[in-house]
Short mmCIF file of C-alpha atoms in Angstrom, two decimals:
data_model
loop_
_atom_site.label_atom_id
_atom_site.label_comp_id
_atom_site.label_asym_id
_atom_site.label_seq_id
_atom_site.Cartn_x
_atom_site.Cartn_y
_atom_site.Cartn_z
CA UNK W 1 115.46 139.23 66.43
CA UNK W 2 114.97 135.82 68.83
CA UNK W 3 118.50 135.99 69.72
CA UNK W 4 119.87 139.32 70.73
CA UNK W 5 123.59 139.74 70.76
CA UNK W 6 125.29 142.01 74.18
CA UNK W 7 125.63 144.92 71.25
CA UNK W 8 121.98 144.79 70.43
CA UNK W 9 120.76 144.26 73.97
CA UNK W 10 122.69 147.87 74.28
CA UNK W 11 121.67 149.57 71.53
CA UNK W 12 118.09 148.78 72.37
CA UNK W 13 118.54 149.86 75.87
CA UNK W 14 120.02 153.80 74.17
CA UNK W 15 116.92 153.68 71.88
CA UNK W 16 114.80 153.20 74.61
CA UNK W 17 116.20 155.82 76.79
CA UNK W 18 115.78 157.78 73.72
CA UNK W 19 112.75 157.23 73.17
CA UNK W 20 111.80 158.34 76.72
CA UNK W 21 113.67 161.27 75.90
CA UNK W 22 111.30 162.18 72.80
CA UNK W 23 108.45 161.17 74.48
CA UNK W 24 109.23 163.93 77.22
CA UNK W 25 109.93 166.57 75.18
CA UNK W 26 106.96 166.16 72.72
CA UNK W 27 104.48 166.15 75.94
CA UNK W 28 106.63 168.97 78.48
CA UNK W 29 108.24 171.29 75.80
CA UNK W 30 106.67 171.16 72.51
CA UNK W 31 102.84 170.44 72.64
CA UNK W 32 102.81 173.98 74.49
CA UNK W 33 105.07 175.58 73.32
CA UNK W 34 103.18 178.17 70.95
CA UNK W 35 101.34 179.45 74.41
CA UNK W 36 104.89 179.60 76.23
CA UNK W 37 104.68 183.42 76.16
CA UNK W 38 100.84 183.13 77.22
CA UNK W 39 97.96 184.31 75.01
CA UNK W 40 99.06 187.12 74.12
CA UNK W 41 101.46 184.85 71.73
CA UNK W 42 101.86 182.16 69.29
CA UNK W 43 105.65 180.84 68.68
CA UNK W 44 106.48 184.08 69.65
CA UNK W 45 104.15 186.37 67.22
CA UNK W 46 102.13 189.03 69.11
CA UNK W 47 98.42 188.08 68.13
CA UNK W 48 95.24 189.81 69.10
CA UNK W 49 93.25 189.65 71.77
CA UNK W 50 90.73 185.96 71.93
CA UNK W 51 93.22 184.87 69.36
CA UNK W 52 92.95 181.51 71.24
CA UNK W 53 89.38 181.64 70.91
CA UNK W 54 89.03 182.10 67.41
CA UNK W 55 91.80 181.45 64.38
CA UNK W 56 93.92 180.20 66.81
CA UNK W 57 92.49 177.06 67.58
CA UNK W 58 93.21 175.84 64.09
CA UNK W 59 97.00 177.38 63.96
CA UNK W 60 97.07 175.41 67.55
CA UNK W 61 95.81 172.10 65.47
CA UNK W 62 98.04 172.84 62.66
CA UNK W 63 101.18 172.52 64.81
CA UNK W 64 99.95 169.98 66.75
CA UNK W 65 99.21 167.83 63.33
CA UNK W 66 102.68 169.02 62.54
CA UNK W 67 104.33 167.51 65.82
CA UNK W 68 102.30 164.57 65.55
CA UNK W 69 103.39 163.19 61.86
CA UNK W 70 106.48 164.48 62.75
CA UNK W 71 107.58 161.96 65.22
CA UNK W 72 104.94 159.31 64.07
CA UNK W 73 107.10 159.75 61.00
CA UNK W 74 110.48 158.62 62.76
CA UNK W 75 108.44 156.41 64.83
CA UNK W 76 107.58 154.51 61.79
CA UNK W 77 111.15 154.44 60.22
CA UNK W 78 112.50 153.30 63.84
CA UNK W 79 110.05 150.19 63.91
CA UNK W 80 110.30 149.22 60.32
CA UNK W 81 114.49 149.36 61.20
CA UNK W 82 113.91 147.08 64.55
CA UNK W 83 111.70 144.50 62.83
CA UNK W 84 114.10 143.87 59.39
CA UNK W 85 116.93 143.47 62.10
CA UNK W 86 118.89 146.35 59.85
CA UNK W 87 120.91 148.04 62.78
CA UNK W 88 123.33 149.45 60.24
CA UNK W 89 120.63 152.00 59.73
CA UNK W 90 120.35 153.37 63.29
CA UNK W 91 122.88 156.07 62.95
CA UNK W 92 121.71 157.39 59.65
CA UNK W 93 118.07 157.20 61.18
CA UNK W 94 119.34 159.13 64.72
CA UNK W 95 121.22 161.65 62.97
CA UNK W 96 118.13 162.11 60.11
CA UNK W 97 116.04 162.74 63.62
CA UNK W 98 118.76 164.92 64.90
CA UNK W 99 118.36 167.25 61.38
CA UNK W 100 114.81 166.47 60.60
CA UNK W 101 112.79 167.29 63.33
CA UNK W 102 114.32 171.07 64.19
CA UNK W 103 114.17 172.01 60.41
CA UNK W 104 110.27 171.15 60.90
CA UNK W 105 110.00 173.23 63.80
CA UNK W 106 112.34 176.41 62.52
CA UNK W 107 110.14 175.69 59.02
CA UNK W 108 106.89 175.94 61.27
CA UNK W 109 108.22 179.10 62.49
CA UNK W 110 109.35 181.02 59.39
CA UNK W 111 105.94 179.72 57.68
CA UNK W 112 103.80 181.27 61.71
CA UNK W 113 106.05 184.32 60.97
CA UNK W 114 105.37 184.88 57.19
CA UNK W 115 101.72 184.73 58.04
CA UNK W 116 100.76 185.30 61.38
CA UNK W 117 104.11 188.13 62.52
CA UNK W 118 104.14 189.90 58.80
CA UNK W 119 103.63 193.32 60.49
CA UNK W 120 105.41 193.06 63.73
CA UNK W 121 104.62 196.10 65.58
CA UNK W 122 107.52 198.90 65.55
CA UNK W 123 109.05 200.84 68.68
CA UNK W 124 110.50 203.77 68.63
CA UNK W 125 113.23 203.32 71.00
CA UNK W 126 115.50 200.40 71.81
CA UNK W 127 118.25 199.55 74.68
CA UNK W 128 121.33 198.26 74.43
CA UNK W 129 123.55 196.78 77.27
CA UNK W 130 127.10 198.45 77.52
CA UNK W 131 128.47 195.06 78.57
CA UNK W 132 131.49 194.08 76.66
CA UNK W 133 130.75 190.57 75.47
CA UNK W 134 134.16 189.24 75.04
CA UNK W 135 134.53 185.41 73.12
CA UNK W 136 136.83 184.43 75.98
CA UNK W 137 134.10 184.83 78.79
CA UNK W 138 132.10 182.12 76.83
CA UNK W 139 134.44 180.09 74.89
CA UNK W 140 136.63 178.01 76.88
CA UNK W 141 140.07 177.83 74.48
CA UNK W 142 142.14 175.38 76.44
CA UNK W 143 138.70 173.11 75.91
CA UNK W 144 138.77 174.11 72.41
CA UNK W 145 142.65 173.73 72.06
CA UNK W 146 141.73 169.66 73.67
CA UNK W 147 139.39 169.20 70.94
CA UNK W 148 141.41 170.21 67.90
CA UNK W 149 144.33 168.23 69.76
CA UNK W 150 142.20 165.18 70.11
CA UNK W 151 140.97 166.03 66.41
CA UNK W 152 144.75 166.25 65.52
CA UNK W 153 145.53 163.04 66.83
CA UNK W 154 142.71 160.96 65.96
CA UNK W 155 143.65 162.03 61.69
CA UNK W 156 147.16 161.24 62.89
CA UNK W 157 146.09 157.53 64.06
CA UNK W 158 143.92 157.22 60.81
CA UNK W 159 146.17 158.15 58.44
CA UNK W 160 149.05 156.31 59.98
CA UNK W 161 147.11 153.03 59.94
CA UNK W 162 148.28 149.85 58.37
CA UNK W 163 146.33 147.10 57.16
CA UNK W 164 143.25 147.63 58.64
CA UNK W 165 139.96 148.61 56.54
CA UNK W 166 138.74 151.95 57.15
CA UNK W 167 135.23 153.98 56.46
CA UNK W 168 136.17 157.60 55.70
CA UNK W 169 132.73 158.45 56.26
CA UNK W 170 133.04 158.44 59.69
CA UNK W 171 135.93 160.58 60.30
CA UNK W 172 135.09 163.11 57.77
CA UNK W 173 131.45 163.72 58.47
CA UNK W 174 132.13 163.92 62.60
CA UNK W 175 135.33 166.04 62.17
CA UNK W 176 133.02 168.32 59.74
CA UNK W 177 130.66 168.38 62.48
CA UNK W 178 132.68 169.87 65.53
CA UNK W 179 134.71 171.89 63.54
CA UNK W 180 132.16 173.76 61.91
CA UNK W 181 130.33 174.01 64.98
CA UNK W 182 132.86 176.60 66.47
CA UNK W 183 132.02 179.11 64.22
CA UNK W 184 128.40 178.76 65.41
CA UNK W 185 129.40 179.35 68.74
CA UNK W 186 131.06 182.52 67.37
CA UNK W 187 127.59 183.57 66.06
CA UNK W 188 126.04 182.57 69.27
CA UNK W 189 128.29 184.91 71.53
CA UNK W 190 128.28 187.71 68.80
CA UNK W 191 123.99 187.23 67.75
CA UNK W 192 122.15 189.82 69.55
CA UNK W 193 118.97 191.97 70.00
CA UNK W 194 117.99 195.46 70.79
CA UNK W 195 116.07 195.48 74.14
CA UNK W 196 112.68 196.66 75.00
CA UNK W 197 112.84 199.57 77.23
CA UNK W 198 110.38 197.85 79.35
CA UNK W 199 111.72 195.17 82.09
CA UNK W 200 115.02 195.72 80.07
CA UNK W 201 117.03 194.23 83.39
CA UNK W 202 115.08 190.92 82.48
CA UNK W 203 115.25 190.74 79.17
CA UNK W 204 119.02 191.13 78.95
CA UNK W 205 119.20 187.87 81.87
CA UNK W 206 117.22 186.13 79.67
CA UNK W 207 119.18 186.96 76.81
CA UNK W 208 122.31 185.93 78.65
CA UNK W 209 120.83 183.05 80.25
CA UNK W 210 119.56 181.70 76.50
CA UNK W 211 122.91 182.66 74.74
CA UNK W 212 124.90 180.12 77.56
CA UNK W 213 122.31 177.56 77.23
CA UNK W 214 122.59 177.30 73.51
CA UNK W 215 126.48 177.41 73.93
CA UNK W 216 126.10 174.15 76.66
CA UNK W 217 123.83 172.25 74.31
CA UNK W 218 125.95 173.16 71.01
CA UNK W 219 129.10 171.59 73.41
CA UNK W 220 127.40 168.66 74.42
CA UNK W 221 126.38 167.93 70.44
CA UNK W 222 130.09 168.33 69.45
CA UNK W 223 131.60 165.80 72.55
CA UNK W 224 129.02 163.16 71.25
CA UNK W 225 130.73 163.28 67.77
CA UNK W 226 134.63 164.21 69.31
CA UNK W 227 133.93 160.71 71.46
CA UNK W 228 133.28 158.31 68.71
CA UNK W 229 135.75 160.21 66.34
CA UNK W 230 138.70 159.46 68.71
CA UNK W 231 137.43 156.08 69.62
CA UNK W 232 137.26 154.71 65.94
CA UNK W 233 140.76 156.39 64.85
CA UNK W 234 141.94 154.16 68.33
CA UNK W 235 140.09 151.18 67.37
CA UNK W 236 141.05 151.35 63.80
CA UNK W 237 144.99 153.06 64.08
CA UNK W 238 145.94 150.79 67.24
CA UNK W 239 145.50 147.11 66.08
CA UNK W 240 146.13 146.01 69.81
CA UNK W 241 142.83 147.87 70.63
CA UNK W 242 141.30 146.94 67.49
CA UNK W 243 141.72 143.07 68.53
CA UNK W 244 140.30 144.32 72.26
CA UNK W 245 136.50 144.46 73.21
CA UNK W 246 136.00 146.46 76.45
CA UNK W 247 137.54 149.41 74.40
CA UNK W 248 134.30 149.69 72.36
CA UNK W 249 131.82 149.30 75.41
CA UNK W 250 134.44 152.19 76.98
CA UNK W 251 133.62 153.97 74.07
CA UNK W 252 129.53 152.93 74.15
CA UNK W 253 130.13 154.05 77.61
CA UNK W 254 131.10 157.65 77.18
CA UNK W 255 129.18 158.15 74.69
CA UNK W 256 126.13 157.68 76.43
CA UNK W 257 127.40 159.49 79.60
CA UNK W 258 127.28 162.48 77.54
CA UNK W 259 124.48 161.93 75.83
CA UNK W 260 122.93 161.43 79.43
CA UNK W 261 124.50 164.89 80.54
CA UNK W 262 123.08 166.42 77.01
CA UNK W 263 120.11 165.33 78.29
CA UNK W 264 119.99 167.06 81.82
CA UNK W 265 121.08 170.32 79.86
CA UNK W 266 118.30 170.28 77.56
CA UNK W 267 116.00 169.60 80.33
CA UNK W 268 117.11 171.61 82.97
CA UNK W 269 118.04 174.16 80.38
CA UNK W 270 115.28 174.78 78.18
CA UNK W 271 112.61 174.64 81.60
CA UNK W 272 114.37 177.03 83.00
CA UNK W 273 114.35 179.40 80.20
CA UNK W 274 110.73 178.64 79.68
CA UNK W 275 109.79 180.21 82.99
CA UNK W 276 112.14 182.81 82.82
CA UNK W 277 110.91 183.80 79.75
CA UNK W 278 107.04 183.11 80.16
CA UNK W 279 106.28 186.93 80.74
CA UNK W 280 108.68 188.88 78.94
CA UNK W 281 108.49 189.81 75.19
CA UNK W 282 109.69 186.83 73.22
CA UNK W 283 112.78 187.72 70.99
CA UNK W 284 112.20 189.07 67.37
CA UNK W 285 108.60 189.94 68.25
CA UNK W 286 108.92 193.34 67.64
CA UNK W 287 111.24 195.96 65.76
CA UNK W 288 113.34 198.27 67.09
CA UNK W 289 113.61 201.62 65.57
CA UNK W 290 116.63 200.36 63.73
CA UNK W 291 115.96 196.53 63.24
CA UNK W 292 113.70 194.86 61.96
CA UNK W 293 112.04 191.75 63.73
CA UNK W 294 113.79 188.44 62.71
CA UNK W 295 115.05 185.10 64.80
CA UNK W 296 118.46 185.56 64.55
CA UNK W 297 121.33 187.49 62.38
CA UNK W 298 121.49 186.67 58.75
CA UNK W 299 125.10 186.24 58.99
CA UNK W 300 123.96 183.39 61.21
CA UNK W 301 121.66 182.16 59.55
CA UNK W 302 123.66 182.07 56.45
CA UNK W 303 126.32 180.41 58.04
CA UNK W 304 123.93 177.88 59.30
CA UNK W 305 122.34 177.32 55.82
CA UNK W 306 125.76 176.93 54.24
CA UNK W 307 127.30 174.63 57.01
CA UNK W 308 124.15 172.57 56.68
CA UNK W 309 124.37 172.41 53.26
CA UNK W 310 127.84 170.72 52.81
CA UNK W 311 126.88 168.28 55.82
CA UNK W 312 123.94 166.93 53.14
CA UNK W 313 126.36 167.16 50.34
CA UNK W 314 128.90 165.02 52.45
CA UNK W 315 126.30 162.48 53.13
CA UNK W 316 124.97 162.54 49.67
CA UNK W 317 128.76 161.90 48.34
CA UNK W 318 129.62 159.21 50.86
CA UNK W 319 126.39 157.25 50.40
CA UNK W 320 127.27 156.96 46.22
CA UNK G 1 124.16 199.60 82.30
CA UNK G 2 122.31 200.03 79.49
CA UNK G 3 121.93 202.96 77.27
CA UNK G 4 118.25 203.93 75.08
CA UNK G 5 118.23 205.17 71.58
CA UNK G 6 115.31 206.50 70.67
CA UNK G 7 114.19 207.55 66.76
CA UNK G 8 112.03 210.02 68.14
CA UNK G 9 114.65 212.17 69.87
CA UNK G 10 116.25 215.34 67.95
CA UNK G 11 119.58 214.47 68.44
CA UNK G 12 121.42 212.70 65.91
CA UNK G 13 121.73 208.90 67.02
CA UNK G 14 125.71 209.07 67.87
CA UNK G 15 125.22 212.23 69.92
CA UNK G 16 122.37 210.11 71.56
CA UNK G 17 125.24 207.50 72.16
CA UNK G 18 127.99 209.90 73.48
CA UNK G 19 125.32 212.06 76.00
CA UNK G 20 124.15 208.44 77.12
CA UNK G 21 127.68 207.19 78.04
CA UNK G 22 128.72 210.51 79.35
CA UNK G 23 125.71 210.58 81.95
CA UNK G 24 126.38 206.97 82.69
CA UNK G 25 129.83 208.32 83.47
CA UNK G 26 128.48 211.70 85.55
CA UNK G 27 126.53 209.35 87.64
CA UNK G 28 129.33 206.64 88.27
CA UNK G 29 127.82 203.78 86.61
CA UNK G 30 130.56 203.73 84.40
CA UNK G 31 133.23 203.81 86.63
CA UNK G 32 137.44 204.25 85.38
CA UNK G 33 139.20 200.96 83.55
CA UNK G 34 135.35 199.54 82.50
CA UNK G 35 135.79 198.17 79.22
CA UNK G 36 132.50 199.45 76.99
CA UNK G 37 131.74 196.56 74.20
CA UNK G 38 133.26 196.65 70.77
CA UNK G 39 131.93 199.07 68.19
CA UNK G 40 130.96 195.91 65.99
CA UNK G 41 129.24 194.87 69.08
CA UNK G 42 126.77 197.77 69.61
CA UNK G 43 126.25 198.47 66.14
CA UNK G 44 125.06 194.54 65.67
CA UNK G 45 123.02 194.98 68.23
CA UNK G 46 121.24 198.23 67.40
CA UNK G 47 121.10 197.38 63.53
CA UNK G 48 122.90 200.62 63.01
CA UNK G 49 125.73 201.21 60.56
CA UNK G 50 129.32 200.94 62.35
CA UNK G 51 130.39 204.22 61.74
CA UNK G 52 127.84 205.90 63.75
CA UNK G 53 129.18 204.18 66.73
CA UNK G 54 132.85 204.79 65.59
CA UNK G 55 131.91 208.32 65.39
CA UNK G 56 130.38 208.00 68.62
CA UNK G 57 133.35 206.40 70.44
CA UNK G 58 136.03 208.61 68.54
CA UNK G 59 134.13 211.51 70.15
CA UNK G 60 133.99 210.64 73.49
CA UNK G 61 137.97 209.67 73.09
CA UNK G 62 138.74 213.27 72.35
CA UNK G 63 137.07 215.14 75.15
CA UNK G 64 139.13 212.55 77.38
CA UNK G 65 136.11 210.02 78.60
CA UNK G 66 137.54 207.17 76.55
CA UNK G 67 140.83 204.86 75.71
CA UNK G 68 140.87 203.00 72.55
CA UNK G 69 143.40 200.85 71.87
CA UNK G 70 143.89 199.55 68.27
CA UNK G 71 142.10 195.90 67.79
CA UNK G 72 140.87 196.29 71.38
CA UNK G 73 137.62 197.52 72.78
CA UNK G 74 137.63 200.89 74.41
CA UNK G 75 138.00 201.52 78.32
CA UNK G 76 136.13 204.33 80.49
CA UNK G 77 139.08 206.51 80.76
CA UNK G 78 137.95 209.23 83.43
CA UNK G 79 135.09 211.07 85.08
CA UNK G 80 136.24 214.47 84.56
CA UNK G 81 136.54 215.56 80.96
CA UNK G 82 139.50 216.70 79.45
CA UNK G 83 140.68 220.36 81.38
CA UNK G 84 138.64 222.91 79.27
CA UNK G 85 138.23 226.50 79.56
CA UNK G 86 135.60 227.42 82.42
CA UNK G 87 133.47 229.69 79.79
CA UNK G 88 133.90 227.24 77.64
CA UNK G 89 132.05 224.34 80.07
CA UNK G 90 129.30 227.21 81.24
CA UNK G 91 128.54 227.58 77.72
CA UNK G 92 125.98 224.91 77.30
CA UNK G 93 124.43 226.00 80.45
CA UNK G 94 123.77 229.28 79.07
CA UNK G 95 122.34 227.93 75.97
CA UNK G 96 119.66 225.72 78.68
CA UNK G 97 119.38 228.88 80.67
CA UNK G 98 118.08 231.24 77.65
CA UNK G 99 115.96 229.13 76.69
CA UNK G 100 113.82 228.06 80.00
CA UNK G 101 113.97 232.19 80.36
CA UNK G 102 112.72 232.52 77.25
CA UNK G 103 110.25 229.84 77.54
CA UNK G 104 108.79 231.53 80.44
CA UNK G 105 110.30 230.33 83.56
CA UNK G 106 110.56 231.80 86.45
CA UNK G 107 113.57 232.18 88.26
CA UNK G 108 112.35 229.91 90.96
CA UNK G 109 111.34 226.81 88.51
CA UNK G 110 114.19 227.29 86.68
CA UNK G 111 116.58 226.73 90.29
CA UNK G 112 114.28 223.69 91.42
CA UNK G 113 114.78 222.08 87.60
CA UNK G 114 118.35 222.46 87.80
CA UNK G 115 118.36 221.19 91.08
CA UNK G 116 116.09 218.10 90.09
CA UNK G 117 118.59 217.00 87.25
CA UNK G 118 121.38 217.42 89.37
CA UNK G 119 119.76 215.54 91.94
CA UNK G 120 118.76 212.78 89.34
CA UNK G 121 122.44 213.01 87.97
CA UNK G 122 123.95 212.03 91.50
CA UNK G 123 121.30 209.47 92.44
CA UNK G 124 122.78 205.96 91.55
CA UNK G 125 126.57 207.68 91.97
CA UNK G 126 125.37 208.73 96.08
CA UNK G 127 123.67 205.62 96.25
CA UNK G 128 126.89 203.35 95.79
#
């Protein structure tokens, strides 16, 4: 590593800005988040009064331990990568971050809920706005219909190639990615809870406000694949560009614009909803007289297990 | 606007749904041409089966307070229900009557109730 090349100098410049990133979530979002909902709360499971004072103190260690290895885990698998010089391995090791660490934290969850929520307690009345929540008032389709033409174009390139050597890895696994990611937006529009008939006005914001921010962040995640997708069908369909090198550091380029404007989302986002949120009843903490308590729809969730699924069976296959 | 269910109440949970929309309606929340959400929509939400919300919606379509167009979500239709027989609409005032009387009521506190609900009834539609 004495004598960095331009590309290295920039991909150590992104993993440092990464880094950063990590570093400020771990200390501004995470470390607190089980008391985001105050005391009253842990990950959003009604405990008892002096909770804090008592049992929860270790359940607060627990997660803490959990956060910890967590990211002293990737921090470990980043350095050893750095040190052998082995760059090829950044983008398995980003997107094994990208897949690792919120399965920990949704694992955390179901295991706080399993124990801690098992008898959530039970209302007998629930609200339900009478606002028509219509796909087109959240989904933009002529940015959809730009994606699946860029997606259209980009196989077009690749498959039209001569001559040059291509990695179908690539193209499959992002186009898997953005595609199947509509469908989750879908679920996110349509996914849904009865309101408390307490500060019902606030929930529902909330509940809006939360259902747009997860549709921003889920767009962001699908430009930072679309980018590189149509980049590499260029680079590799277009031999004049493939011959070219300010056409990758274009690419580099956008890439990390978005990733930059990902960034402000999550920040901006996920504070916001923090405070919005810190004294209202956290979602799925209770039942309603005809639901019971969970994190999100099964359909969801079963969409999200299956889609999840064949992005580990595409990686398995293309790593053989 | 929001509408409360409530397991508690006698009422079945779709006659829950059709009084809520009609007094949403009565008070002008709900004004003419405002699309209500999808069936699917409010049934997800609640947890409750679809049909009770079909059965719900079909209802208020046939005294007049509702459009539903096939594939599409319905639309507040009018105020005023369909044009029914006068005795007909008295009836269920009757019904409310007899029983206050026979729950005791005097004359007097039977006036200033029905004056308090219609108050409460015209409330948010006064205030806009």
């Amino acid at each position: 590593m004495s004598a960095h090349t331009s590309e290295e100098w920039l991909l150590l410049f992104i993993i440092a800005l990464y880094v950063i990133a990590r570093v400020f979530f771990l200390a501004r979002r995470f470390w607190n988040q089980p008391l985001n909902h105050g005391s009253g709360f842990f990950l959003g499971v009604e405990v008892a009064p002096g909770f804090y004072t008592g049992e929860g103190v270790g359940w607060l260690k627990r997660y803490r331990t959990m956060l910890l290895g967590e990211h002293l885990v990737e921090a470990l698998a980043l350095v050893a990568i750095l040190v052998s010089g082995r760059w090829i391995l950044l983008p398995s090791w980003a997107g094994g971050t990208a897949v690792f660490f919120p399965a920990i934290i949704i694992g955390f969850m179901a295991y706080t809920r399993a124990k801690l929520g098992a008898n959530p307690p039970v209302r007998s009345s629930a609200v339900v706005s009478l606002e028509a929540r219509r796909l087109g008032d959240y989904i933009s389709w002529p940015a959809e219909l730009l994606i699946a033409g860029i997606i259209v174009l980009s196989w077009a390139l690749l498959l039209t190639h001569r001559g040059v050597r291509m990695q179908w890895n690539f193209p499959v696994v992002f186009t898997y990615v953005v595609v199947g990611l509509l469908p989750f937006k879908i679920g996110v529009v349509r996914n849904s809870f009865p309101l408390p008939s307490e500060r019902t006005e606030e929930h529902h914001r909330w509940e809006e406000a939360n259902r747009r921010y997860s549709l921003r962040v889920l767009d962001g995640m699908r430009w930072i694949f679309i980018v590189p997708l149509a980049g590499y069908a260029l680079i590799k369909g277009w031999p004049a560009a493939n011959a070219l090198v300010w056409p990758r550091w274009l690419l580099v380029g956008i890439v990390l614009a978005v990733w930059l404007v990902l960034m402000g989302i999550l920040i901006r986002g996920s504070g916001g909803l923090a405070a919005m949120g810190r004294d209202l009843r956290p979602v799925g903490s209770w039942s309603g007289p005809f639901r019971p308590a969970r994190l999100m729809m099964p359909g969801l969730l079963a969409w999200f297990g299956a889609w999840f699924g064949g992005l580990v069976l595409l990686l398995v296959f293309f790593r053989r | 606007m929001f509408l409360t269910v409530d397991v508690n109440d006698k009422r079945p949970l779709y006659q829950q749904i059709i009084d809520g929309v009609k007094a949403l309606i009565a008070r002008g929340d709900l004004h003419e041409g405002t699309t209500l959400p999808s069936v699917r929509q409010v049934a997800g939400d609640l947890g409750v089966n679809l049909n009770t919300i079909a059965v719900a919606y079909r209802r208020l379509q046939e005294e007049g307070f509702l459009t539903i167009r096939h594939g599409a979500s319905a639309v507040v239709s009018s105020r005023w229900a369909r044009a029914v027989d006068e005795d007909e609409l008295r009836q269920p005032l009757r019904t409310a009557l007899t029983q206050l009387v026979l729950a005791g009521r005097s004359d007097k506190e039977i006036s200033a109730a029905v004056q308090q609900e219609l108050e409460f009834l015209h409330q948010k539609g006064d205030s806009q």
